[in-house]
Amino acid sequence: LDFTGISGEFAIFNNSGTLQKTTDSTVVVEAFINSESGLIDVQQGTLELTGGDYTNSDFQIANDAVLQFTSGTNTLNSTNTLSGEGTTRITFGTLTTAENSTTQINTNQFELTRGALVTDGVTTITGNTDWTGGRLGGTAALVNHGQFSITDAKFKTLSAGTFTNAS
């Protein structure tokens, strides 16, 4: 998949159906994804997202697959669910849950290596969390129900909002 726009501008990809990644490789989507009531299904390999706006969308991440927010801002509006036996990872990008939204991260592994998780809506994580760097913040609640590990010597920031480790 190559979603790069003309003259370095990012393209816009509207998804109200199913965007499915089925190859055992890394695919970088260099487009702004506008997904309303769509499904993003990562069956194999790594899908890197560089920016998007997701409303009532679901993300399915299969075992040994990775959904990675690599750069840009990705905003989860309204109600969104990330689920499956795979990994959700934030590297250099920002994953924001919009005000008054509800987000469930029900993947086996959630990793914040750099970048930021900004919770302006209620966000619940049920799998294992590994925080090696970056920022957890926002104005609303972040609730963790799985194992929560803080590792690595990278800089980490916990700012604003409420963080509850319920495991």
Coordinates of C-alpha atoms in Angstrom, one line a residue:
L1 CA 0.0 0.0 0.0
D2 CA 1.3 3.5 -0.9
F3 CA -0.9 6.3 0.2
T4 CA 1.6 9.1 -0.3
G5 CA 0.1 12.2 -1.9
I6 CA 1.4 14.5 -4.6
S7 CA 4.2 16.9 -3.7
G8 CA 4.8 15.5 -0.3
E9 CA 1.2 16.3 0.8
F10 CA -0.5 13.5 2.7
A11 CA -3.5 11.8 1.0
I12 CA -6.8 11.2 2.8
F13 CA -8.1 7.6 2.9
N14 CA -11.7 7.3 3.9
N15 CA -12.6 4.0 5.5
S16 CA -16.2 3.0 6.3
G17 CA -15.6 -0.7 5.5
T18 CA -12.6 -3.0 6.3
L19 CA -9.0 -2.1 5.8
Q20 CA -7.1 -5.4 6.1
K21 CA -3.4 -6.0 6.3
T22 CA -2.6 -9.6 5.4
T23 CA 1.2 -9.7 4.6
D24 CA 4.0 -10.6 7.1
S25 CA 5.9 -7.3 6.5
T26 CA 5.8 -3.7 7.7
V27 CA 3.4 -1.4 5.8
V28 CA 3.5 2.3 6.5
V29 CA 0.3 4.2 5.6
E30 CA 1.5 7.7 4.8
A31 CA -2.0 9.1 4.6
F32 CA -4.5 10.7 7.0
I33 CA -7.0 7.9 7.6
N34 CA -10.6 9.1 8.2
S35 CA -12.4 6.0 9.5
E36 CA -16.0 6.2 10.5
S37 CA -17.5 3.0 11.7
G38 CA -14.8 1.1 9.9
L39 CA -12.6 -1.9 10.8
I40 CA -8.8 -1.9 10.6
D41 CA -7.8 -5.5 10.7
V42 CA -4.0 -6.3 11.1
Q43 CA -3.7 -10.1 10.5
Q44 CA 0.1 -10.3 10.1
G45 CA 3.2 -8.1 10.3
T46 CA 3.2 -4.5 11.3
L47 CA 0.8 -1.7 10.2
E48 CA 2.3 1.8 10.9
L49 CA -0.2 4.7 11.0
T50 CA 1.0 8.2 10.6
G51 CA -2.1 10.2 11.4
G52 CA -5.8 9.7 11.4
D53 CA -9.3 10.4 12.8
Y54 CA -11.3 7.4 13.9
T55 CA -14.9 7.5 15.0
N56 CA -16.8 4.4 16.2
S57 CA -14.0 2.3 14.6
D58 CA -12.6 -1.0 15.7
F59 CA -9.1 -2.3 15.4
Q60 CA -8.4 -6.0 15.3
I61 CA -4.8 -7.1 15.9
A62 CA -4.0 -10.8 15.4
N63 CA -1.5 -12.8 17.4
D64 CA 2.1 -11.8 16.5
A65 CA 0.8 -8.7 14.6
V66 CA 1.5 -5.1 15.5
L67 CA -0.6 -1.9 15.1
Q68 CA 1.9 0.9 15.5
F69 CA 1.2 4.6 15.8
T70 CA 4.5 5.9 14.3
S71 CA 4.1 9.6 13.8
G72 CA 1.6 12.4 13.6
T73 CA -1.6 12.6 15.7
N74 CA -4.1 9.8 15.7
T75 CA -7.4 10.7 17.4
L76 CA -10.0 8.2 18.6
N77 CA -13.4 9.9 18.7
S78 CA -16.6 8.5 20.3
T79 CA -16.4 4.8 20.9
N80 CA -13.4 2.8 19.7
T81 CA -12.0 -0.7 20.5
L82 CA -8.6 -2.1 19.9
S83 CA -8.6 -5.8 20.5
G84 CA -6.9 -9.1 19.7
E85 CA -3.9 -11.2 20.7
G86 CA -1.4 -8.8 19.1
T87 CA 0.4 -5.6 20.1
T88 CA -0.6 -2.0 20.1
R89 CA 2.5 0.3 20.1
I90 CA 3.1 4.0 20.2
T91 CA 6.6 5.0 19.0
F92 CA 7.0 8.6 18.0
G93 CA 3.3 9.5 17.3
T94 CA 0.5 10.7 19.5
L95 CA -2.6 8.6 20.2
T96 CA -5.3 10.9 21.6
T97 CA -8.7 9.9 22.9
A98 CA -11.1 12.8 22.3
E99 CA -13.1 14.5 25.0
N100 CA -16.2 12.5 26.0
S101 CA -15.0 9.4 24.1
T102 CA -14.6 5.8 25.4
T103 CA -11.7 3.7 24.3
Q104 CA -11.0 0.1 25.1
I105 CA -7.4 -1.2 24.5
N106 CA -8.0 -5.0 24.8
T107 CA -4.9 -6.2 23.0
N108 CA -2.4 -8.7 24.6
Q109 CA 0.3 -6.1 24.8
F110 CA 0.3 -2.3 24.9
E111 CA 3.7 -0.5 24.5
L112 CA 4.5 3.1 24.9
T113 CA 8.1 3.5 23.7
R114 CA 8.2 7.2 22.8
G115 CA 5.5 9.5 21.7
A116 CA 2.4 10.1 23.8
L117 CA -0.9 8.6 24.9
V118 CA -3.2 11.6 25.6
T119 CA -6.5 10.6 27.3
D120 CA -9.1 13.4 27.0
G121 CA -11.7 10.6 27.1
V122 CA -11.9 7.6 29.3
T123 CA -9.4 4.9 28.2
T124 CA -9.2 1.4 29.6
I125 CA -6.3 -1.0 29.0
T126 CA -6.9 -4.7 29.8
G127 CA -3.7 -6.3 28.5
N128 CA -0.1 -6.0 29.7
T129 CA 1.4 -2.5 29.4
D130 CA 5.1 -1.8 28.9
W131 CA 6.1 1.9 29.4
T132 CA 9.6 2.4 28.2
G133 CA 9.5 6.1 27.3
G134 CA 7.2 8.9 26.2
R135 CA 4.2 10.6 27.9
L136 CA 1.0 9.5 29.5
G137 CA -1.3 12.5 30.0
G138 CA -4.5 14.2 29.2
T139 CA -7.5 15.5 31.1
A140 CA -9.5 12.3 31.7
A141 CA -9.1 8.9 33.2
L142 CA -6.7 6.1 32.1
V143 CA -7.4 2.8 33.8
N144 CA -5.0 -0.1 33.6
H145 CA -6.3 -3.7 34.4
G146 CA -3.3 -5.7 33.2
Q147 CA 0.3 -5.9 34.3
F148 CA 1.9 -2.5 34.2
S149 CA 5.7 -2.4 33.7
I150 CA 7.9 0.7 33.7
T151 CA 11.2 -0.3 32.2
D152 CA 14.2 1.2 30.3
A153 CA 16.1 4.4 31.1
K154 CA 14.3 6.6 28.6
F155 CA 12.6 9.7 29.8
K156 CA 8.9 9.3 30.9
T157 CA 6.3 11.8 31.8
L158 CA 3.0 11.3 33.6
S159 CA 1.0 14.6 33.3
A160 CA -2.5 15.7 34.2
G161 CA -5.6 13.5 34.2
T162 CA -6.0 10.5 36.5
F163 CA -4.1 7.2 36.1
T164 CA -5.4 4.2 38.0
N165 CA -3.5 0.9 38.1
A166 CA -6.2 -1.6 39.0
S167 CA -4.2 -4.8 38.7

